[in-house]
XYZ file of C-alpha atoms in Angstrom:
677
model
C 102.011 47.360 98.901
C 102.500 49.146 95.157
C 105.931 50.198 94.653
C 106.911 53.496 95.934
C 106.468 56.434 93.483
C 109.583 59.082 94.413
C 111.305 60.846 91.632
C 108.718 60.963 89.364
C 108.544 57.408 88.807
C 107.589 54.011 90.742
C 110.367 51.931 92.065
C 110.737 47.947 93.136
C 110.433 48.748 96.779
C 107.598 50.074 99.314
C 107.522 52.296 101.738
C 107.711 49.633 104.025
C 110.940 48.190 102.991
C 112.866 50.726 104.722
C 112.973 49.282 108.464
C 116.007 46.566 108.120
C 118.108 49.001 105.650
C 117.321 51.754 107.454
C 118.008 50.198 110.946
C 121.479 48.596 109.665
C 122.324 51.928 108.299
C 121.144 53.835 111.639
C 123.300 51.290 113.925
C 126.345 52.096 111.532
C 125.996 55.812 111.675
C 125.523 55.833 115.317
C 128.591 54.074 116.074
C 130.405 56.203 113.260
C 128.748 59.419 115.497
C 130.003 57.964 118.922
C 133.560 57.475 117.486
C 133.808 61.014 115.954
C 132.412 62.542 119.040
C 135.537 60.607 120.965
C 137.928 61.870 118.388
C 136.394 65.523 118.628
C 136.537 65.380 122.190
C 139.989 63.919 122.832
C 141.531 67.002 120.109
C 139.516 69.512 121.363
C 141.207 72.950 122.196
C 144.661 71.396 121.064
C 144.554 70.392 117.333
C 148.531 70.809 116.905
C 148.397 69.817 113.269
C 149.326 71.387 110.109
C 145.653 71.306 109.148
C 143.932 71.893 111.996
C 141.801 74.122 110.872
C 140.599 72.031 108.053
C 140.380 69.134 110.815
C 138.526 71.225 113.353
C 135.986 71.915 110.482
C 135.680 68.337 109.049
C 134.906 67.021 112.633
C 132.365 69.453 113.749
C 130.865 69.276 110.011
C 130.551 65.401 110.077
C 129.183 65.715 113.583
C 126.600 68.127 112.244
C 126.313 65.894 109.215
C 125.864 62.505 110.965
C 123.406 64.024 113.219
C 121.195 64.861 110.576
C 121.580 61.631 109.073
C 120.850 59.669 112.175
C 117.746 61.664 112.585
C 116.450 61.361 109.230
C 116.691 57.670 109.441
C 115.150 57.157 112.562
C 112.109 59.253 111.060
C 112.417 56.796 107.950
C 112.483 53.449 109.918
C 109.678 54.733 112.414
C 107.639 55.680 109.374
C 108.329 52.570 107.650
C 107.263 50.410 110.362
C 103.803 52.106 110.469
C 100.816 50.421 108.875
C 100.193 47.284 107.049
C 101.073 46.265 103.438
C 97.974 47.197 101.717
C 97.085 50.561 104.275
C 100.114 52.861 103.678
C 98.289 55.879 105.183
C 100.404 55.951 107.995
C 103.242 56.209 105.656
C 102.359 58.900 103.296
C 105.012 61.005 104.524
C 107.505 58.598 103.238
C 108.188 60.069 100.056
C 109.245 63.600 101.901
C 111.711 61.634 103.979
C 113.095 60.116 101.131
C 113.703 63.359 99.447
C 115.406 64.475 102.873
C 117.868 61.845 103.240
C 118.796 61.684 99.437
C 119.542 65.715 99.880
C 122.054 64.744 102.899
C 124.029 62.751 100.932
C 125.200 65.931 99.128
C 126.718 67.215 102.159
C 127.867 63.753 102.967
C 129.620 63.764 99.812
C 131.675 67.261 100.344
C 132.416 66.153 103.637
C 133.936 62.722 102.384
C 136.055 65.037 99.300
C 136.862 67.190 102.162
C 138.334 64.219 104.385
C 140.311 62.925 101.555
C 142.158 66.447 101.003
C 143.188 66.901 104.617
C 144.504 63.419 104.506
C 146.479 64.067 101.522
C 147.731 67.484 101.937
C 147.642 68.559 105.519
C 147.495 65.147 107.626
C 151.327 64.818 107.505
C 152.528 65.546 111.053
C 149.555 64.658 112.598
C 148.664 61.755 115.414
C 148.719 58.681 113.266
C 145.655 57.554 115.138
C 143.828 60.785 113.969
C 145.076 60.488 109.987
C 143.558 56.829 110.509
C 140.335 57.792 112.189
C 139.769 60.201 108.957
C 140.502 57.742 106.728
C 137.996 55.340 108.271
C 135.732 57.925 107.971
C 136.640 58.668 104.607
C 136.268 54.958 103.736
C 133.315 54.689 105.033
C 131.624 57.394 103.547
C 132.575 56.171 100.169
C 131.727 52.943 100.791
C 128.109 53.703 102.046
C 127.832 55.914 98.763
C 128.819 53.263 96.514
C 126.107 50.714 98.153
C 123.589 53.373 98.168
C 124.247 53.771 94.420
C 124.154 49.640 94.186
C 120.925 49.598 95.596
C 119.304 52.236 93.673
C 120.464 49.950 90.538
C 118.493 47.000 92.198
C 115.349 48.685 93.135
C 115.101 50.716 89.523
C 112.180 49.458 87.763
C 112.600 50.173 84.084
C 108.649 49.709 83.936
C 108.299 52.450 86.791
C 106.905 55.210 84.948
C 104.047 56.362 86.469
C 100.660 54.696 84.799
C 97.612 56.961 83.878
C 95.060 56.336 86.699
C 91.366 55.412 86.027
C 88.593 57.597 86.508
C 87.445 58.980 89.669
C 84.270 57.624 89.462
C 84.970 54.331 87.449
C 83.325 51.472 89.649
C 85.527 49.486 91.809
C 86.927 46.519 89.966
C 86.804 47.774 86.361
C 90.131 48.685 85.233
C 89.899 48.208 81.745
C 90.516 50.938 79.446
C 87.592 51.005 76.868
C 88.730 54.005 74.745
C 91.413 53.324 71.969
C 93.694 55.869 73.541
C 93.693 53.470 76.640
C 94.125 50.231 74.318
C 96.717 51.722 72.769
C 98.716 52.623 76.102
C 98.057 48.878 77.574
C 99.240 47.472 74.223
C 102.182 49.605 74.270
C 102.818 48.923 77.785
C 102.860 45.240 77.137
C 105.300 45.495 74.620
C 107.784 47.471 76.822
C 107.381 44.921 79.387
C 108.010 41.995 77.060
C 111.301 43.546 75.787
C 112.479 44.451 79.501
C 111.892 40.677 80.381
C 113.746 40.072 77.321
C 116.716 41.892 77.712
C 116.788 40.536 81.112
C 117.242 37.177 79.607
C 119.732 38.161 77.208
C 121.944 39.486 80.051
C 121.219 36.688 82.605
C 122.455 34.464 79.264
C 125.060 36.601 77.786
C 127.166 33.474 77.786
C 125.195 31.453 75.250
C 124.907 31.852 71.806
C 122.830 34.593 70.434
C 121.438 32.530 67.458
C 117.582 32.748 66.019
C 116.580 29.453 68.131
C 117.970 31.498 71.490
C 116.207 34.694 70.306
C 113.020 33.083 69.751
C 113.091 30.863 73.021
C 113.805 34.389 74.867
C 111.082 36.251 73.233
C 108.695 33.395 74.444
C 109.872 33.225 77.892
C 109.828 36.996 78.079
C 106.022 37.044 76.625
C 105.062 34.317 79.431
C 106.904 36.483 82.137
C 105.419 39.705 81.218
C 101.945 38.539 80.992
C 102.151 36.379 84.399
C 103.435 39.904 86.318
C 101.772 42.527 84.487
C 98.460 42.384 86.164
C 99.619 42.992 89.838
C 101.634 45.649 91.680
C 103.722 43.718 94.239
C 107.561 44.632 95.116
C 109.629 41.642 95.954
C 109.362 41.896 100.014
C 105.626 41.629 99.483
C 106.045 38.478 97.820
C 108.324 37.148 100.875
C 106.000 38.063 103.161
C 102.814 36.598 101.132
C 105.222 33.272 101.126
C 105.819 33.360 104.780
C 102.154 34.008 105.657
C 100.884 31.289 103.156
C 103.225 28.760 104.559
C 101.709 29.345 108.257
C 98.155 29.254 106.849
C 98.750 25.873 104.836
C 100.551 24.269 108.225
C 97.519 25.421 110.222
C 95.291 23.713 107.771
C 97.074 20.852 107.441
C 97.189 20.229 111.243
C 93.484 20.797 111.488
C 92.341 18.879 108.587
C 90.941 15.438 108.724
C 93.697 12.241 107.242
C 93.285 11.833 103.866
C 91.906 9.060 102.250
C 94.850 7.617 100.071
C 94.700 5.255 97.073
C 95.735 1.613 98.825
C 96.741 0.367 95.330
C 98.193 1.072 92.063
C 95.570 2.950 89.825
C 96.171 0.318 87.068
C 97.024 -2.544 88.984
C 94.983 -3.353 91.992
C 97.121 -6.367 92.852
C 100.760 -5.092 92.157
C 102.864 -5.302 95.034
C 103.983 -1.744 96.137
C 107.164 -3.035 97.761
C 108.423 -4.670 94.378
C 107.418 -1.453 92.307
C 109.612 0.296 95.127
C 112.471 -2.056 94.539
C 112.223 -1.792 90.638
C 111.828 2.410 91.101
C 115.105 2.209 93.312
C 116.981 0.366 90.416
C 115.967 2.571 87.562
C 116.192 5.936 89.806
C 120.106 4.966 90.025
C 120.571 5.486 86.159
C 118.461 8.634 86.341
C 120.620 10.182 88.652
C 123.917 8.631 86.639
C 122.648 10.820 83.636
C 123.874 14.083 85.289
C 127.470 13.104 85.284
C 130.217 13.949 87.660
C 128.676 16.945 89.363
C 126.232 14.842 91.285
C 128.367 12.332 91.705
C 130.777 14.474 93.484
C 128.161 16.315 95.348
C 127.028 12.742 96.457
C 130.556 11.730 97.660
C 132.145 14.436 98.857
C 134.833 12.769 100.345
C 135.577 9.722 98.327
C 134.648 10.872 94.936
C 137.435 13.579 94.172
C 139.798 10.557 95.155
C 138.674 8.237 92.654
C 140.411 9.748 89.911
C 137.169 9.491 87.392
C 138.381 11.880 84.913
C 141.063 11.402 82.285
C 140.482 7.573 82.016
C 138.044 7.065 79.262
C 139.058 7.137 75.852
C 136.485 4.843 74.392
C 137.845 1.341 74.012
C 134.866 -0.305 72.313
C 134.589 1.325 68.850
C 130.727 0.505 68.943
C 129.959 2.701 71.624
C 129.360 6.411 70.448
C 129.887 8.965 72.603
C 128.962 12.441 71.568
C 129.150 15.741 72.935
C 131.487 17.820 75.285
C 133.169 15.458 77.736
C 136.820 15.595 76.552
C 138.059 14.505 79.781
C 136.210 11.529 80.160
C 134.282 12.807 83.573
C 130.752 12.307 82.995
C 131.388 8.705 81.252
C 133.547 7.640 83.796
C 130.918 8.686 86.780
C 128.156 7.246 84.849
C 129.970 3.800 84.980
C 131.092 4.439 88.843
C 126.944 5.218 89.841
C 125.416 2.499 87.332
C 128.120 -0.446 87.737
C 127.913 -1.416 83.856
C 130.775 -2.154 81.957
C 131.976 -0.032 78.800
C 130.575 -2.695 76.306
C 127.211 -2.163 77.757
C 126.635 1.292 76.594
C 124.981 1.587 73.099
C 124.938 5.468 72.623
C 126.142 8.416 75.173
C 125.205 11.743 74.043
C 126.311 15.004 75.991
C 125.461 17.177 73.315
C 123.442 20.276 75.203
C 121.539 23.160 73.338
C 117.994 24.463 74.218
C 115.581 22.111 73.728
C 118.133 19.118 73.174
C 119.198 17.193 76.249
C 121.880 14.891 76.892
C 120.722 11.047 77.470
C 122.595 7.715 77.282
C 121.370 3.998 75.768
C 122.572 1.286 77.662
C 121.967 -2.488 78.140
C 120.939 -3.689 81.962
C 121.562 -7.257 82.305
C 120.168 -7.618 85.492
C 116.975 -6.390 84.501
C 117.176 -7.670 80.822
C 116.186 -4.118 79.530
C 117.449 -1.849 77.023
C 117.528 1.365 79.204
C 117.065 5.125 78.016
C 118.060 7.720 80.423
C 117.521 11.080 79.932
C 119.162 14.149 81.893
C 117.822 16.588 84.260
C 118.054 20.291 84.606
C 122.258 20.663 84.988
C 122.802 23.873 82.920
C 121.366 27.222 81.703
C 120.492 26.147 78.577
C 118.154 23.278 80.613
C 116.987 26.227 82.475
C 115.503 27.758 79.243
C 114.171 24.664 78.188
C 112.071 24.495 81.470
C 110.922 28.108 81.331
C 109.725 27.699 78.017
C 106.387 26.433 79.782
C 103.421 27.517 77.234
C 101.426 24.578 75.559
C 102.389 23.109 72.418
C 100.159 20.239 70.293
C 101.323 16.862 70.756
C 100.392 14.800 67.728
C 99.995 11.216 69.004
C 99.399 8.627 66.369
C 95.981 6.746 67.006
C 94.755 9.253 69.334
C 91.632 11.588 68.311
C 91.568 15.019 69.707
C 94.111 17.540 70.558
C 96.502 16.633 73.025
C 98.795 19.405 74.498
C 102.459 19.293 76.419
C 104.852 21.393 77.985
C 106.743 22.954 74.786
C 110.022 22.882 75.961
C 109.601 19.321 77.310
C 107.778 18.248 74.130
C 111.034 19.571 71.963
C 113.489 18.436 74.122
C 111.269 14.789 73.911
C 111.502 15.064 70.253
C 114.963 15.265 69.952
C 115.809 12.435 71.834
C 112.992 10.440 69.870
C 114.764 11.440 66.349
C 118.142 10.405 67.823
C 116.574 6.949 69.028
C 114.623 6.183 66.171
C 115.838 7.908 63.036
C 119.788 7.214 63.724
C 118.972 4.147 64.345
C 120.359 3.805 67.795
C 116.963 1.693 69.352
C 117.574 -0.625 66.513
C 120.834 -1.173 67.162
C 120.179 -1.848 70.575
C 117.617 -4.417 70.098
C 119.791 -6.271 67.346
C 122.201 -6.885 70.389
C 119.295 -8.085 72.902
C 116.169 -8.480 70.750
C 114.631 -10.262 73.973
C 114.969 -7.477 76.150
C 112.489 -4.669 76.959
C 112.653 -0.862 76.595
C 112.803 1.218 79.882
C 112.896 4.852 79.714
C 113.847 6.689 83.030
C 115.105 10.141 84.119
C 114.523 13.346 86.957
C 113.180 16.271 86.948
C 113.392 17.706 83.012
C 114.416 14.139 81.949
C 111.440 13.040 83.513
C 109.205 15.017 81.629
C 110.992 14.016 78.677
C 111.218 10.432 79.250
C 107.047 10.688 79.765
C 106.678 12.341 76.688
C 109.196 9.985 74.727
C 107.410 7.019 76.043
C 104.021 8.437 74.722
C 105.728 8.877 71.231
C 107.044 5.442 71.012
C 104.368 3.231 72.510
C 102.970 2.432 69.124
C 106.246 0.764 68.189
C 107.029 -0.517 71.548
C 103.593 -1.763 73.549
C 105.575 -3.083 76.775
C 107.783 -0.181 77.186
C 108.072 1.058 80.737
C 109.033 4.647 81.873
C 109.784 5.842 85.222
C 109.615 9.256 85.966
C 111.572 10.884 89.175
C 109.897 14.594 90.212
C 108.743 15.241 86.729
C 107.249 18.766 86.175
C 103.544 19.171 87.009
C 102.505 21.245 84.197
C 103.369 18.686 81.522
C 100.355 16.815 79.847
C 96.846 17.407 78.932
C 96.422 14.012 78.901
C 93.850 13.577 81.883
C 91.172 15.449 80.138
C 91.375 14.177 76.553
C 92.973 11.163 75.713
C 94.149 9.390 78.909
C 92.030 6.580 78.388
C 93.416 6.038 74.731
C 97.504 5.630 76.396
C 98.321 2.630 77.698
C 101.530 2.859 79.088
C 103.293 1.388 82.394
C 104.471 4.600 83.450
C 105.127 5.671 87.070
C 105.628 9.046 88.179
C 107.477 9.162 91.797
C 108.726 12.166 93.803
C 109.567 13.001 97.396
C 106.870 15.347 99.783
C 107.468 19.092 99.249
C 108.983 18.877 95.205
C 108.279 22.166 94.002
C 108.576 21.433 90.217
C 106.070 18.623 90.789
C 103.034 21.475 91.176
C 104.794 24.147 89.047
C 102.289 24.774 86.383
C 101.186 28.338 84.917
C 97.758 27.670 86.183
C 99.173 26.407 89.695
C 101.147 29.589 89.679
C 98.227 32.098 88.935
C 96.410 30.246 91.676
C 99.591 30.919 94.089
C 99.729 34.688 92.908
C 95.869 35.286 94.082
C 96.147 33.502 97.150
C 99.418 35.578 97.765
C 97.165 38.671 97.083
C 94.398 37.681 99.216
C 96.913 36.713 102.160
C 98.450 40.109 101.978
C 95.826 42.091 101.788
C 94.104 40.761 104.857
C 96.643 40.835 107.231
C 96.892 42.971 109.951
C 100.740 43.006 110.410
C 102.921 45.334 109.267
C 105.474 43.709 106.865
C 108.807 43.662 109.245
C 107.098 41.740 111.816
C 105.472 39.365 109.142
C 109.079 38.822 107.629
C 110.578 38.474 111.231
C 108.310 36.052 112.245
C 108.467 34.253 108.997
C 111.948 33.689 109.497
C 111.673 32.421 113.172
C 108.994 29.815 112.126
C 111.005 28.694 109.139
C 113.916 28.376 111.532
C 112.408 27.233 114.462
C 108.955 26.249 114.105
C 105.737 27.668 116.064
C 102.533 27.570 116.141
C 101.232 29.073 112.730
C 98.178 30.860 114.965
C 100.683 33.499 116.086
C 100.172 35.203 113.058
C 96.448 36.111 112.485
C 94.986 38.111 109.893
C 91.852 40.507 109.484
C 89.889 37.757 107.917
C 89.974 36.297 111.427
C 87.569 39.268 112.485
C 84.966 39.393 109.969
C 82.001 38.304 108.907
C 81.686 35.775 106.960
C 79.190 37.523 104.153
C 82.013 40.402 103.905
C 84.638 37.694 102.125
C 82.485 37.346 99.569
C 82.952 40.940 98.462
C 86.351 42.210 96.982
C 88.921 43.642 98.913
C 90.322 47.386 98.380
C 93.605 46.179 99.456
C 93.694 43.353 96.795
C 92.126 45.585 94.260
C 95.158 48.136 94.933
C 97.394 45.321 94.201
C 96.232 44.921 90.756
C 97.246 46.608 87.412
C 94.577 45.797 85.185
C 91.609 43.852 84.781
C 92.528 39.696 84.618
C 90.340 37.024 84.100
C 92.264 35.335 87.170
C 91.161 38.224 89.471
C 87.590 38.920 88.857
C 87.059 38.125 92.479
C 89.488 37.772 95.092
C 87.070 37.518 98.048
C 86.231 33.953 97.936
C 88.603 30.816 97.001
C 85.494 29.508 94.509
C 84.179 32.426 92.779
C 81.943 31.459 90.067
C 83.772 34.460 88.051
C 87.120 32.768 88.216
C 87.697 31.460 84.837
C 91.388 29.574 84.026
C 93.319 31.666 81.420
C 95.743 29.019 80.442
C 95.088 25.226 79.743
C 95.546 22.713 82.739
C 98.402 20.396 82.402
C 99.192 17.379 84.391
C 101.216 15.039 85.827
C 101.839 11.714 83.539
C 101.115 7.978 84.566
C 100.542 6.449 88.192
C 101.818 8.604 90.771
C 103.421 7.134 93.552
C 104.194 10.092 96.322
C 106.638 9.529 99.146
C 106.105 11.571 102.562
C 108.004 11.328 106.080
C 106.654 9.430 108.407
C 106.481 11.502 111.833
C 106.815 15.144 112.554
C 107.851 17.321 109.777
C 110.451 18.954 112.161
C 112.720 17.101 113.611
C 116.802 16.970 114.947
C 119.219 17.292 112.310
C 120.842 14.081 113.687
C 117.261 11.759 113.924
C 116.807 9.309 111.153
C 114.353 10.054 108.472
C 111.614 7.694 107.867
C 109.291 7.286 104.437
C 106.275 6.155 103.309
C 105.043 5.510 100.089
C 101.291 6.636 99.017
C 99.512 5.945 95.781
C 98.056 9.603 94.651
C 96.330 10.954 91.476
C 96.951 14.038 89.311
C 93.792 15.965 90.819
C 95.848 15.937 94.512
C 98.347 18.236 93.068
C 96.647 21.366 91.902
C 98.387 23.676 94.371
C 101.799 24.860 95.177
C 102.788 23.893 98.887
C 105.328 26.669 100.714
C 108.122 24.849 102.355
C 111.606 25.676 103.092
C 112.301 22.010 101.247
C 110.619 22.877 98.257
C 114.109 22.720 96.319
C 115.971 20.275 98.455
C 113.096 17.549 98.483
C 113.544 17.903 94.403
C 117.417 16.828 94.140
C 118.018 13.551 92.855
C 120.009 12.459 95.754
C 117.241 12.803 98.071
C 114.697 10.972 95.909
C 117.682 8.296 95.712
C 118.084 8.307 99.608
C 114.256 8.329 100.150
C 113.809 5.189 97.843
C 116.843 3.048 99.161
C 115.475 4.020 102.719
C 112.316 2.711 101.943
C 113.753 -0.729 100.362
C 115.997 -1.473 102.925
C 114.180 -0.487 106.088
C 111.470 -2.875 106.810
C 110.250 -1.883 110.666
C 107.629 0.143 109.046
C 104.681 -0.753 106.598
C 105.312 0.605 103.284
C 101.477 0.221 102.519
C 99.233 2.823 103.670
C 97.074 2.717 106.404
C 93.869 4.490 106.959
C 94.246 4.326 110.388
C 97.414 5.758 110.906
C 97.831 8.798 112.396
C 101.395 9.994 110.551
C 101.442 13.298 108.795
C 100.059 12.941 104.921
C 100.995 15.550 102.766
C 99.419 14.571 99.755
C 97.065 17.567 99.128
């Protein structure tokens, strides 16, 4: 539900978020009260210390204060557990209980000070166990007060000043302020939101340079974040509950739907051998993974990697090899050598230079495949994260293509940086002067896959036969599917594993996810604490997703076409993305952002068998051709991020190319689960 309003402002916590913290504190307070009662009963009638009067008063007062706190916590936990996320009527007394609990901090603070005074002045000569118990009580009081202060800081909302409400007679769903005063207020609120997000980014990236390029990136990302979150009034726990419900809803739909009709062959080469394509992809993925340097090498070889002594051994013995950037101990380059199996002389250029919109890459000669390879590194630093988050569209001028084409801004600029280095600095000319008969191959993973895809488009006129292998590229990358796909003939393969989250990550997909979260949260008939508990149980141990019903199960079909009161209550201002939340196919729904798509041919790797398996069971995979329109929504899964990791992709490819007991080619008669939806 919307954030709770107390002390004259909105906070980043709802009235139904106090069940778990209240229960935990209640448990601590009850144990504390029992211990104090035991201590008081033991000393009752014979307080023989110097400060026995103060000790007696302290224990009696502490028992009373703890009893009042326990009663207030019981009321808070009980009231917070009532109602549903968007129906807080049964929790209307929560602000009063919060005020009462806040008042009780005053006597607790006084008694903590009193206990500290007794220990320091009058505790001498008393039973050591008694003194220790009082010290423990005083320390516990200060710890709880400290954690409370920290919690207040965390739930503080810089944008929490109460917003003016629309007139009482205003029609439901119409939230635009047409007056000049209302327009000015919304403009001020948006500007404040941008400043708040920019301040958060500056604080998060305080270790980075604060020059003009970074300030521009912070401003651009802040505008994107503020516009995305400005039209809803959700707290983080609402989003967590919505994700838990949505995951179960997607699993329920997956179990009940018919098997997908998959593409039986490559979209561009019907006669192409899938097994041969997978073998080539496995080979090039090793170079894409090698671009990450020593962090991925150590992570993938936890027991043997640190013992190989890969640092401090490379001093660039070949003067023709140019190594640029921060690799002073040679750890990155040595790890690349270990991973790829190449020799020093095979590397034309290695760049570890890393800034925002400027990512590391290397150029090498692969004599086994007779190729000049350009491998671009994926996200590994905070600077790369800022490049990823610069997700607005940017015009991508392409020679020989009419019409406007757009790409992810951060990735486009990163690809432009690599392009300038390769062409303007003569790196590719140097490589082809050594091996003029070799072909050009570009590869990368994650951010590197997106940059490799754009780089391949920029180089296609100069190298018509180039090949690009993009592993787990970001979904919101190119607009070529709509405007100029037919004019770009590139042998490009995009490959990913199962629930890879960045693959589906784009602004339109995030807007769609937000809309679904609003809808499913508004229709749920269970309290939030039960949703979160059942969601954690489902993620850890599985179960039947039907165990989490919603109010939509009992509604008539015609009612679903109307906006819901709960949904409208979560919307702060009118947005084109939320003109009607009652139907997924609302005719009034118009996308606010240009849709961007995955590049090239798409090969989807899924697990062959049940999604839940024993930790010791062997994972088996299958590969299916797919298309870019199959990834227009975000799938919720605990493996959203792990399936994106380069070691998982490499392991899946290795399994597909080495294990032969099952077919690599898809079959429409197979009853195995397909997740390319």
